[in-house]
Structure formats: C-alpha cells, structure tokens
Coordinates of C-alpha atoms (C1' of nucleotides) in Angstrom, one line a residue:
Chain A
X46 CA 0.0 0.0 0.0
X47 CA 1.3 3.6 -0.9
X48 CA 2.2 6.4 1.3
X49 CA -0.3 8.5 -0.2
X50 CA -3.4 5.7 0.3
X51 CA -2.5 5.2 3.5
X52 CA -2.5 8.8 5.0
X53 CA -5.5 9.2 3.4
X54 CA -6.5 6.6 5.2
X55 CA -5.3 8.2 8.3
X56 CA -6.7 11.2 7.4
X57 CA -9.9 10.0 8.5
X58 CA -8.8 9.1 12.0
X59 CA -7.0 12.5 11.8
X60 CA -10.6 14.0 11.1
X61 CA -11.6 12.4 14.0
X62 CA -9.1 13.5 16.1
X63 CA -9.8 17.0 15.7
X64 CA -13.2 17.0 16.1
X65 CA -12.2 15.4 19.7
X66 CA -10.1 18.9 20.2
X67 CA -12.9 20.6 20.7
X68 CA -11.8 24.0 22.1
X69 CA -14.5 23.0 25.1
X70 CA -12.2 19.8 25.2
X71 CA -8.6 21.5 24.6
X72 CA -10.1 24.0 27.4
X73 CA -10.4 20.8 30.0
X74 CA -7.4 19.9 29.0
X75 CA -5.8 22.3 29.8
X76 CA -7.6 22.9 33.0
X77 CA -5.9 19.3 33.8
X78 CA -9.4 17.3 33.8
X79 CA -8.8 14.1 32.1
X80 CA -10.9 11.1 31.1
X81 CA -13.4 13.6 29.4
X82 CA -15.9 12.0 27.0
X83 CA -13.8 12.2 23.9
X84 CA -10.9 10.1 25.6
X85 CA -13.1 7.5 26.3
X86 CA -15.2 7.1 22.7
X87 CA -10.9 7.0 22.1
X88 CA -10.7 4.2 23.8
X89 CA -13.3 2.5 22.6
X90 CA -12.8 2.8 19.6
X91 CA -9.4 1.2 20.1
X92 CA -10.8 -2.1 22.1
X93 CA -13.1 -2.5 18.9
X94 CA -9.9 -2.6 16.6
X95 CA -8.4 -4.3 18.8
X96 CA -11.3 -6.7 18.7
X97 CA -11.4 -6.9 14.9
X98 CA -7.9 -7.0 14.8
X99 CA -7.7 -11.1 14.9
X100 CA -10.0 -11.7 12.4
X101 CA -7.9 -10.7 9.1
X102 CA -4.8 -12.7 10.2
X103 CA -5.2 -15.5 7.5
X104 CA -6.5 -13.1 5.1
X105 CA -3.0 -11.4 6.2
X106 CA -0.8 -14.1 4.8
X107 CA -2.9 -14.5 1.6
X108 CA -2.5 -11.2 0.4
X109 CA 1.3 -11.5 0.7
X110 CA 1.6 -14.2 -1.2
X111 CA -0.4 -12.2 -3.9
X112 CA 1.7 -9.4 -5.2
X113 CA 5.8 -10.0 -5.5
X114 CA 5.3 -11.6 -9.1
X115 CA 4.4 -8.6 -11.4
X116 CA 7.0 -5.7 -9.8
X117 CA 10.4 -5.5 -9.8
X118 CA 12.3 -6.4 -6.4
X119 CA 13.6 -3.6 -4.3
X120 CA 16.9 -3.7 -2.4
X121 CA 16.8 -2.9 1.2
X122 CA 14.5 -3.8 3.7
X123 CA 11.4 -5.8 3.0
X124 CA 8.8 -3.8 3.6
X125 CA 6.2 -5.5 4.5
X126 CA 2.8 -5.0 2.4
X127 CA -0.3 -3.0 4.5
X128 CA -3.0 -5.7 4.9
X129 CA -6.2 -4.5 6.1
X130 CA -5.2 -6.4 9.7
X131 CA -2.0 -4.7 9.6
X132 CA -3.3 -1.5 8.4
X133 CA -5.3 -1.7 11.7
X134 CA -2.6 -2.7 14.0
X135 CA -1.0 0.3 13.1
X136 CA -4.2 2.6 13.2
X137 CA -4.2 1.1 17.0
X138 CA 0.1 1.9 17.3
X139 CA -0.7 5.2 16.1
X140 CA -3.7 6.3 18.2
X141 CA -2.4 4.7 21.5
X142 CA 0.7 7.2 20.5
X143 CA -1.1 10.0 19.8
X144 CA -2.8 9.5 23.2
X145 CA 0.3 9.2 25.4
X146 CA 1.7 12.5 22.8
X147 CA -1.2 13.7 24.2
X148 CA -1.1 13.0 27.6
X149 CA 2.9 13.6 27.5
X150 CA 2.3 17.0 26.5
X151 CA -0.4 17.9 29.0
X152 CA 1.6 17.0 31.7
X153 CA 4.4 19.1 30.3
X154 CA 1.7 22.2 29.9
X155 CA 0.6 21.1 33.4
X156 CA 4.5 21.5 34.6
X157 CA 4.8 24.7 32.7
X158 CA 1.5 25.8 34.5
X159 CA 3.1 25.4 38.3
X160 CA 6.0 27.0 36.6
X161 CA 4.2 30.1 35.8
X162 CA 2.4 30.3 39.6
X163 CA 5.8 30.6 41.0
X164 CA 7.5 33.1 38.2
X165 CA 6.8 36.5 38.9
X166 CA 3.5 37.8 37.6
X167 CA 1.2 35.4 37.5
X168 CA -2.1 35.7 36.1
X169 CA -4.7 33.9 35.5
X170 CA -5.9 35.6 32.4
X171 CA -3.0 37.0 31.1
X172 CA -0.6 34.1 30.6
X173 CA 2.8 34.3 29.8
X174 CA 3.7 32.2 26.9
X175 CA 5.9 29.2 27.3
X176 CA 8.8 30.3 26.0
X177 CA 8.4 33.8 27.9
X178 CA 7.5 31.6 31.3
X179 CA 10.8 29.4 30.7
X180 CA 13.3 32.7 30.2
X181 CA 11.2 34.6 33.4
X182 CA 12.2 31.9 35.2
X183 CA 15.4 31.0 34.0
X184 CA 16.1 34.7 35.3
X185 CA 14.2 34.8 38.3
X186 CA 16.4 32.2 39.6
X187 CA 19.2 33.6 38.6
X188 CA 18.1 36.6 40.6
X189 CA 17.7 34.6 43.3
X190 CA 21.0 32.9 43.0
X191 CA 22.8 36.1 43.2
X192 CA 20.7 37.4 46.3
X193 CA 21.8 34.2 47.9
X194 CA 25.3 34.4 47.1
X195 CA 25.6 37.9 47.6
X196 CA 23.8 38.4 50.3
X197 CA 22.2 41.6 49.7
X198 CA 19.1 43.5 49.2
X199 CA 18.6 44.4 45.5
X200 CA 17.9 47.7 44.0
X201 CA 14.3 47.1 42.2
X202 CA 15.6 48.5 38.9
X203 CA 18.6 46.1 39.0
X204 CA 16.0 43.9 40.2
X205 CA 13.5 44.1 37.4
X206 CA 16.0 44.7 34.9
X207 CA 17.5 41.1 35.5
X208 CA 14.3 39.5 35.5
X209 CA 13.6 41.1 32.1
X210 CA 16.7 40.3 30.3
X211 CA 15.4 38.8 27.1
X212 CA 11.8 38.7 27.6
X213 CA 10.0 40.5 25.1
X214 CA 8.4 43.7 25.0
X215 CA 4.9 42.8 26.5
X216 CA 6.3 40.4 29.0
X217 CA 8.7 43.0 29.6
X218 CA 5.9 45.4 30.3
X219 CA 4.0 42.4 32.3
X220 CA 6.6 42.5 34.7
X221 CA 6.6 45.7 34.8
X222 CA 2.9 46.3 35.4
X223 CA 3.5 43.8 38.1
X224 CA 6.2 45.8 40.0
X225 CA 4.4 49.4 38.7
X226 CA 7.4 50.1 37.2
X227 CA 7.6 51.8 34.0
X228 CA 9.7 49.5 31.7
X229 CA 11.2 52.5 29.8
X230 CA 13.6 52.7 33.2
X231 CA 14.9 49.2 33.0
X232 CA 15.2 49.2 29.1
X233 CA 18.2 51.3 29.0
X234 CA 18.5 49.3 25.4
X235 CA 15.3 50.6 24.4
X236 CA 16.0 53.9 25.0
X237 CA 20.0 54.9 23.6
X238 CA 19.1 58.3 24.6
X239 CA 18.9 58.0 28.4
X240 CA 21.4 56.3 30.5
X241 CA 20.9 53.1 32.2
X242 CA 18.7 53.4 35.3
X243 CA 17.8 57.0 34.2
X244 CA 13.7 57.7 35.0
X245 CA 12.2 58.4 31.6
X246 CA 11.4 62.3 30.6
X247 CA 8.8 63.7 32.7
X248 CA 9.7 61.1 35.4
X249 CA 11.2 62.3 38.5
X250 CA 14.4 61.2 39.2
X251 CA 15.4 58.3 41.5
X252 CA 15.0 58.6 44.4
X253 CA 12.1 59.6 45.0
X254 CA 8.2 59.5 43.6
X255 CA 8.1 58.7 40.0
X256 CA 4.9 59.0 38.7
X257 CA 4.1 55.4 37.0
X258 CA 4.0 55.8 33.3
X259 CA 1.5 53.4 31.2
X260 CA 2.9 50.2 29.9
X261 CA 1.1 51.5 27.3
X262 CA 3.5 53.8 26.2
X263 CA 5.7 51.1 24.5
X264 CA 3.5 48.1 23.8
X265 CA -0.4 49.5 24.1
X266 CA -1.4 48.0 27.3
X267 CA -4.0 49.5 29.6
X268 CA -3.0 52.0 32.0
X269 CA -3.7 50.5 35.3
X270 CA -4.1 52.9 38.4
X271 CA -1.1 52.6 39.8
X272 CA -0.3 55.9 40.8
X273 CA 3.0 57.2 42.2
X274 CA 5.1 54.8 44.2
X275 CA 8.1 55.6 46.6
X276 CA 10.8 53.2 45.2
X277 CA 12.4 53.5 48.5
X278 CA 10.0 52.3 50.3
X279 CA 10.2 49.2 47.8
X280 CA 12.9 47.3 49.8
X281 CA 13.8 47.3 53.2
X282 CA 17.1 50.0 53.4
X283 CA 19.9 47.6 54.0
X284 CA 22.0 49.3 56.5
X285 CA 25.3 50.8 55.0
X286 CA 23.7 50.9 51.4
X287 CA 22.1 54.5 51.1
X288 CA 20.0 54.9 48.3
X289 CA 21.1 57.5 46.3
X290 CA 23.2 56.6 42.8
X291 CA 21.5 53.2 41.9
X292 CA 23.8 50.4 42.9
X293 CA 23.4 48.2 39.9
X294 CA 22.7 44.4 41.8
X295 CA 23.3 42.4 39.1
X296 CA 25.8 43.4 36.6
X297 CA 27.1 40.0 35.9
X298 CA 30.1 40.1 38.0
X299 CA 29.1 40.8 41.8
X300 CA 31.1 41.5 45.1
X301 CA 29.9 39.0 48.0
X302 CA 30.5 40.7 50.7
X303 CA 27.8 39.2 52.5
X304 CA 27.1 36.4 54.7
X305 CA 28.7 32.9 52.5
X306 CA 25.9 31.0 51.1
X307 CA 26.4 28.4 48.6
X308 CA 25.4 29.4 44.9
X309 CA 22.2 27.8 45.2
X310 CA 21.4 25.0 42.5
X311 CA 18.1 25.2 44.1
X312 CA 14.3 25.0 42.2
X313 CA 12.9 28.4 42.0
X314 CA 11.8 29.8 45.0
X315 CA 9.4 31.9 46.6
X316 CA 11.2 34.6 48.2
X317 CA 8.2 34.6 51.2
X318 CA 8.7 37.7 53.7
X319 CA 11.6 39.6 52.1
X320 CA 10.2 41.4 48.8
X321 CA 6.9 40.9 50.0
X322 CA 7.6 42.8 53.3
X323 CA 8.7 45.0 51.2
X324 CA 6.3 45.7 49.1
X325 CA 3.2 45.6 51.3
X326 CA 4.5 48.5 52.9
X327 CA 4.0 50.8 49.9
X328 CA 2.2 48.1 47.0
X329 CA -0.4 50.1 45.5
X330 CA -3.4 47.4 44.7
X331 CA -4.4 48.0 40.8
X332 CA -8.0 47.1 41.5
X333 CA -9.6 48.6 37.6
X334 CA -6.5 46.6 36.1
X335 CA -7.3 43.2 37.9
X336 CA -10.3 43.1 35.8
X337 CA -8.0 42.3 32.9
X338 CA -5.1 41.9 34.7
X339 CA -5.2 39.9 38.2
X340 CA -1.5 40.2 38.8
X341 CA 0.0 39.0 41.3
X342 CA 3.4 39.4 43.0
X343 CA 2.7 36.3 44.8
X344 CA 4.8 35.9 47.4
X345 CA 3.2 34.7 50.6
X346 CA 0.8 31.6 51.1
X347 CA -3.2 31.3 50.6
X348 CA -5.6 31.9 48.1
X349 CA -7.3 29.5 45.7
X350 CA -3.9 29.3 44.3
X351 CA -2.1 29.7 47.1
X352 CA -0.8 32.0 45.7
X353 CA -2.1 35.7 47.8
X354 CA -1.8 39.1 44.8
X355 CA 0.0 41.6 46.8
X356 CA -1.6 43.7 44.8
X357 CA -5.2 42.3 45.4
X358 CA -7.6 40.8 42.7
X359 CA -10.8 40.6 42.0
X360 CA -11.6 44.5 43.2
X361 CA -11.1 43.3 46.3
X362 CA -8.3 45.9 46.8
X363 CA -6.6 45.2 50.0
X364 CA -3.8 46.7 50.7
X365 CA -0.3 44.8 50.6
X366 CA 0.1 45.3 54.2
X367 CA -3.2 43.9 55.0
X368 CA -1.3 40.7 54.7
X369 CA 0.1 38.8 57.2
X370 CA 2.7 38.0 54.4
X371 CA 5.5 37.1 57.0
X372 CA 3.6 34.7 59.2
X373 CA 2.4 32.8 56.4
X374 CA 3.7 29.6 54.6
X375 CA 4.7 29.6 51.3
X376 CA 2.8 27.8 48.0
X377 CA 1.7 24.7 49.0
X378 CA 3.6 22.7 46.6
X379 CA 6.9 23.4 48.7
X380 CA 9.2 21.5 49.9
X381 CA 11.0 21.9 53.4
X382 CA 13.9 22.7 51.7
X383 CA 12.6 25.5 49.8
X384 CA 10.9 26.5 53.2
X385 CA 14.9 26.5 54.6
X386 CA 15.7 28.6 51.5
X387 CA 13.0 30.8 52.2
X388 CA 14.4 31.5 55.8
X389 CA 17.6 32.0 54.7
X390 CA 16.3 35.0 52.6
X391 CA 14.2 36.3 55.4
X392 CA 17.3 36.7 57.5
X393 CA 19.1 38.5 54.7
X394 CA 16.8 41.0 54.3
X395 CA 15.6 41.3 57.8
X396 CA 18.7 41.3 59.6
X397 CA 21.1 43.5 56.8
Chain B
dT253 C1' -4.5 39.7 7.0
dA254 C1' -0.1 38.4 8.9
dG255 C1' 2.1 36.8 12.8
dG256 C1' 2.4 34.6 17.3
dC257 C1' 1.0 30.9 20.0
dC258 C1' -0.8 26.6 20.7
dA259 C1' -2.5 21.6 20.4
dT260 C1' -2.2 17.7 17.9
dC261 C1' -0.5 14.3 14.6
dT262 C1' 3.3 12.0 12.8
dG263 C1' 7.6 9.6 11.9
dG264 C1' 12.2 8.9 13.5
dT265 C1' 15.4 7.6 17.1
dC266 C1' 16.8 5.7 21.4
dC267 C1' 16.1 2.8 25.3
dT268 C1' 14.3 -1.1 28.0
Chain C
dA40 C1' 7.9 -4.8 20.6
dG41 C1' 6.6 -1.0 22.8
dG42 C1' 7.2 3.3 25.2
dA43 C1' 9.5 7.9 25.8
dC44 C1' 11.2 11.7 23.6
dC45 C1' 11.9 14.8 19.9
dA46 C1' 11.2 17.8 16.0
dG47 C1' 8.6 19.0 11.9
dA48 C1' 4.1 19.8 9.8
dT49 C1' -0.4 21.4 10.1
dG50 C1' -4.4 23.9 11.3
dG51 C1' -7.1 26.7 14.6
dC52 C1' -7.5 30.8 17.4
dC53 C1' -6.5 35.4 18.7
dT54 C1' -4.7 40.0 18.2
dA55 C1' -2.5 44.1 16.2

DNA sequence: TAGGCCATCTGGTCCT
DNA sequence: AGGACCAGATGGCCTA
C-alpha cells in the first residue's frame, strides 16, 4: 500500500481527532481534567480494533503471497505490504501514541502551568507564553541565586531589569505592570538616549516618587491605576547601602560581601517575607487593572492558588500590608527545603 | 490579513 | 515490541 493511500486513510482518524479537540475539550485539557468524554469514545474505539484485529490474520498471509510476481524487487528492507489487519494494528500503534503524545504534552503544559504560579506575575488571564515563562524563570532564579550568594538586598531597577533580560516587550511590560514600574527605566537598550537606570522624561528622578507611566506607552497595554510609588519604600534599606546613585545588583560580575551562602542549584523559590515585606508597605493594589489583569506578585501563602496578589484581585483591593505575608507559609507545593531557603532570605533581608 | 501561540499528529530515534 | 522523547508539519484561534 502507498504512502499517499494510507494517510489518506489516516486522514480519517485525523478528522476524528480533531473533532475530539474541541476548544470545550482542549479547554479541559488544559484545565488538567482528564478522562473527558472524547478520551473515552478514544478508547473505545481502540478495544473495537483491537477486537477486529484477529479476524484478518489469514487473510494477512494470503494477500502476501499475492503481489511479489508482477513488480520489480527492491533492495533494502522488505517492507512488508499494508493488509487490512496490519493496516489496523498500526491505526491502533498510532492512536495509542497520539494519546500518550497527548497525555505527554499535557503534563508538560501542566508542569509549565506550576511553573508560571511561582514566576513573577502570575495571572490567570494574562498568561505568559511558554517560551516567555521558561526565560522569566530562568532569570528569576538567577536573581535569586545572586541574592543568595551575595547576600544583599537588590535595587528594584537592577531587580526588574535582570528578571527582564530577554523577555519580550509585553512580557517585559508584564513584569513591569507587576512591580508598577515603568519599563522605559529598565530598558536602557530601548532607550540609547537615556542612560541606564535614568527615570524616563517627565519622570522624577530616582530617588524619589516617580509618577508610573502606562505600559502602554511602549506596547499599548491598559493604563492601570497605579499611581505614584516611593521606590524607596520598595525594599527594606539595607544598612550601609544608602539609596542614592543606583547600585546596579546584578551586573554579571558581583562582590559578595555578604554572609557565605552556597550558589544555590536550588528550584525556583518563593522569596516569602523579604520582597513581600517589602512591598506591602507601599504596594499600591491595581484594582480597575485586575479586571483584565489579576496580577499578582505572589509571594506569601493562601488563596485559591495559594498563591495571595500583593496587589489584590478581584476588586477586592486590599492593601499589601493587610497581609500577614510574614507569618504565612509559602505555596503549598513546597518543599521543606525551599521553606529553609526561604528562611535564609528572610534573614538576609531582615537582619542587613 | 499576517504573525504569534498553541494543540495535535506523525515519523524517527533511542532505550528497556 | 513498545514506550519515551523529539522535532517538523499542520491547522485553529487570537490579536494588532
């Protein structure tokens, strides 16, 4: 049988397919509900070929002997002639495939998902693509990995600036939105005019209140409430490091001079109880912008998710220090070593 | 309408 | 032989 005959015959089960990925269906899917309706008519389908299968096996062996006569031998490999009970062994091969393809790449999606609920802005309804959620989190624990090592409190700019590196420009401005910054001051590549770190025009310049300037500017997203924020209040002052001239944090080659930790090969953590304390100091909650955008910086434990917005969802608008952040335990997924990690970052930021 | 993102199918390769 | 993994192809959906 020829290529051509037999993916038309496949065609058919491709049709099928297809009409099994309903976007109802794909939606359940990727909610994580499995065994739906259209996985089981699968599977029935496959005991009934299974069931058939048996009955062409002598009608198999006739049909070999048929052909062989009439056409020139090939070289190479016999390949073995498609019989109607070997067409449908491999219809069966091929749709148990497709379905552990299937289930193979939901449970990748499923790992991407917890991925994205411990990457910096999560949201619900704004998701961050795949390869955007792998390079966010590729930086964020690098971010993380130099706090650790270093031992010190980050400047946000430096902060957000090394959690953006590669991202695109509305993931970029995700992030952004997410710690009401406006991007323009941690793109310094984006703007050749300005020097790194520089506030944009119009912005007041660091330290100090800088009025938050619309995401919008640069990639057309909605202008969310935010305000004016007091960067300083944005982390803890660590004691010897006035603000003042930014300190870049992370410029690739860094001075430990704080406390020896190991450079963590550790899984992404939740930094519980040191940006959050931060932040719920002075975290302005975007309540308008949750409607589209239910952001959250999630550090700290609870919620559906476990996963509390610092800055609120849902219009229910609480404040950032509303939370108990620092009593609370991180996502539920995490492990006591994580919880150690966690601890460790506390002190750093409590104690310097 | 083009481009980005995604889910799925498919065939190849490697491993058990 | 069968399963896991991978990458290419394809088509649908969404948005600028």
């Amino acid at each position: 049988m020829t290529r051509s005959v037999l993916e038309e015959q496949m065609s058919v089960e491709s049709d099928e397919q297809q009409e099994l990925c309903s976007p109802a269906e794909r939606e359940r899917s990727a909610e994580g509900v499995t065994g739906g309706g259209g996985e089981e008519e699968e599977e029935d389908r496959l005991h009934h070929l299974e069931e058939d299968e048996d009955d062409d096996e002598e009608e198999e062996e006739e049909e070999e002997e048929e052909d062989g006569e009439n056409k020139p031998k090939r070289r190479g490999p016999k390949k073995k002639k498609m019989t109607k009970a070997r067409l449908q062994r491999f219809k069966i091969r091929r749709m148990k495939a497709n379905a552990r393809e299937r289930n193979r790449m939901h449970g990748l999606n499923d790992a991407l998902e917890s991925l994205r609920k411990v990457v910096p802005c999560y949201s619900k309804t704004q998701k961050l693509s795949k390869i955007e959620t792998l390079r966010l989190a590729k930086n964020y624990i690098w971010a993380l990995s130099e706090i650790l090592r270093s031992g010190k409190a980050p400047d946000l700019m430096s902060f957000v600036q090394a959690l953006c590196k590669g991202l695109s420009q509305p993931t970029t401005n995700l992030v952004a939105g997410c710690l009401q910054l406006n991007p323009r001051t941690f793109l310094p590549e984006q703007t050749p005019d300005l020097p790194a770190h520089l506030p944009p025009v119009g912005a007041s310049s660091y330290p100090g209140h800088f009025p938050y300037q619309s995401p919008g500017l640069t990639a057309g997203l909605p202008s969310p409430p935010y305000g004016t924020m007091d960067p300083s209040h944005i982390f803890h002052q660590v004691k010897g490091q006035p603000y003042g001239p930014l300190e870049p944090f992370f410029d690739g080659v860094l001075v430990s001079d704080g406390p020896a930790f190991d450079p963590p090969l550790s899984p992404p953590l939740s930094i519980n109880g040191n940006f959050s304390s931060s932040f719920k100091h002075e975290a302005v909650a975007a309540t308008d912008y949750d409607k589209s955008f239910s952001f959250s910086v999630h550090y700290g434990g609870g919620g559906a998710g476990g996963h509390p917005a610092i800055y609120g969802s849902g219009g229910s608008n609480p404040r950032c220090g509303d939370l108990q952040v620092d009593g609370l335990m991180g996502f539920d997924g995490h492990s006591h070593h994580e919880r150690l990690m966690n601890a460790q970052l506390n002190a750093i930021f409590h104690d310097s």
